[in-house]
Every structure is written in C-alpha cells, then in structure tokens.
C-alpha cells in the first residue's frame, strides 16, 4: 500500500479524493481535541482504500476540505468504514449537516461475530491481523504542529489496519449469514439526528431526582440556555455551568438576579453581569413540563408488578443463554427495556419481534412469557426446552 506524505494543500487532496471515488470502500478515522471547546476541534483526518493511504491536515492554511467532504457524505457508491465511529461522524455532521453514507462500523459488526459489545481498536487489530499496536502516540496533542513522522505513521495505521480487516470481516459475515443483521444498526448510526445537539433536549442529560413538572420545566429552560451559551462561545457546557448547579437552580430557583450571588457554583459577578441576566430571562420564561414530556418513574416498569419483574429477569436469563449459544453480543439481540415491555404485555413495535431478531430470539422470548418454553439443566448447562416436552 502506498502511504502519502501528510497532505496540506488543496490540489493534492482533490487528486486523492478523485482516485478514492472509484474505490468500493474507504476506511476513515479522525484525531481531534475537545477538552476546551464545545465543538470537537478537528486536527487530523486519515483515509485509505486497499491501494493507498493518507493523513490530511485540516489545520493547514487554505486547505479546501470540500472534495473530501463530498466523498464522505455525497458519494453513495463508496462505503465508508469506521471503528466506533460516533465521534468521527459527529465531526462530519458539524462540518456538513450530514453524516457519511453508506456506513459500516467494525465495532458494531464485531458484535454479530461474538467479539463483545465494545471491542477496542487495538484488540480488534490483534484478533484479526495478529498485530500489536504501538500505543506510544495515543496521548499526542494532535493540535500541536509540526507532527513528527512517528505520530503520522501511528495515525495512518488506524486506517491501513482497518482496510485489511474490513474484507476479512465482510467475508466472515457472509459465511455466517449475519451481514443482514447489521443493516438496521448501520442505518441507525448514520441517522443525522444522533449528532444534532438539540438545545430543547439538553435537559435529558442532566440527572435530577424530581419528577415535578415545574422543576423539570425550569431544568429544560436552564439546560437550553446553557447549551446555547456553550455553542455561541464554543466552550464545553460544563465550563458555563455544571450539571449539579443547574439541578440545584431548577429545584430551588433564584427569584431575582441578585440571588445568583448565593448560588453554589456561580461567581458572585453573575448577580449583575449579562450572562446572569440571560440566565434569569431563561428562568422567567420557563413553563412546567407537559405530561407527554415527563420521564418515566425511577422504577420504569409500569404495569409489571412483582411477578412481572420476575418474568423480565427470566427473559434476561434467556437472552444470556441465546447470545451465548449463537455467539453474538446480547445488546444486538435485545435491550433491557424491550424485555421489560414484553413482560408487561407489549407485543408490537419492539425490534426484537421483527426480522432476524425475532427468528433468533424474539419468538422464544414470547414463548417463554406465554408458557410454551421452560428452563432445564442438561449436562450441567442451562438450556431451553419446550414446556410440553418438559411436562
């Protein structure tokens, strides 16, 4: 594979993207810094196909990234391959308002191949290629310039290894017949809605114990205000106001701006400065949360009762057995909230009751709940058996 020198000019990048546009797939990774900003600061982009690989310096003066962005988000003929690509996709979304498509994530694919729910990149490379990655450059400050040859080599390795792994992984998925299992997951990952930080939903990230509509209404208003402040200043939201302080103000709200001087976690200057005035304006405009917006109660299992909770536990046990038997991550088959809904009597709208999930797990889950399936111990192993047979 030909590895290019660090790309810092627009002509070289455009030529690279022109060639890669004919590739069936490209592997992509990014290096970024986000400790001191709201939006991740893009520091390096790595890309490869089976013939060539390059690192691109987005911080290079005058570099036009548009050909690369067009390749990632507009070229539907080239599959984009990432590993645990959530933050990479967020960066592309911030730049374009779109996400790479079509998409393949090797961490998700590994779930269907019995490699756990969140296999790390180093372990993936070791398991598929027998290569141990030198982790010495992991803690590089990628925003510093110049980058030395070792740092660039380390970064490019992330996509060259992935370019070697992806065809092997695809071949195994085809042989096991599990490729179709991943279609829905990949489309879900590519959904731009996952990466849009909607200020109206920011309150859901803040933990509070209250379910009172007025308290949560104030929390929603405060969290939206903080999100907009953080976006405007490009600062981490916790740098504006910490979650704990937001929660305290939602529960015991200041009546006037002067009271902000008494709020733990705020500077006394907020009692008379502009940001304090904007905070108070947000509080004054707060409305109680509507019934349809209220979060579920802490027990989160409406209608289950004690017996229903036991049924949900049995479903979780069945999920463990089935994921072990077919060597797939249990998270790919079903999630806890689905099992609880099934135990509560829900029979529609659950992913585990559709398509391949129903064939591999959902059918037996329904049978267990409805008394047609039972647990048995055979040869020292816990297995499932038809209830009629057991009887």
PDB file of C-alpha atoms in Angstrom, residues 137 140 142 144 146-154:
ATOM      1  CA  UNK A 137       1.381   8.076  20.430  1.00  0.00           C
ATOM      2  CA  UNK A 140      -0.450  13.064  21.388  1.00  0.00           C
ATOM      3  CA  UNK A 142      -2.925  16.436  17.788  1.00  0.00           C
ATOM      4  CA  UNK A 144       0.284  20.899  18.016  1.00  0.00           C
ATOM      5  CA  UNK A 146       4.556  20.173  13.483  1.00  0.00           C
ATOM      6  CA  UNK A 147       3.571  16.499  13.767  1.00  0.00           C
ATOM      7  CA  UNK A 148       6.554  14.177  13.557  1.00  0.00           C
ATOM      8  CA  UNK A 149       6.844  11.117  11.315  1.00  0.00           C
ATOM      9  CA  UNK A 150       6.097   8.687  14.159  1.00  0.00           C
ATOM     10  CA  UNK A 151       2.849  10.450  15.027  1.00  0.00           C
ATOM     11  CA  UNK A 152       1.694  10.458  11.417  1.00  0.00           C
ATOM     12  CA  UNK A 153       2.646   6.800  10.972  1.00  0.00           C
ATOM     13  CA  UNK A 154       0.665   5.896  14.092  1.00  0.00           C
TER      14      UNK A 154
END
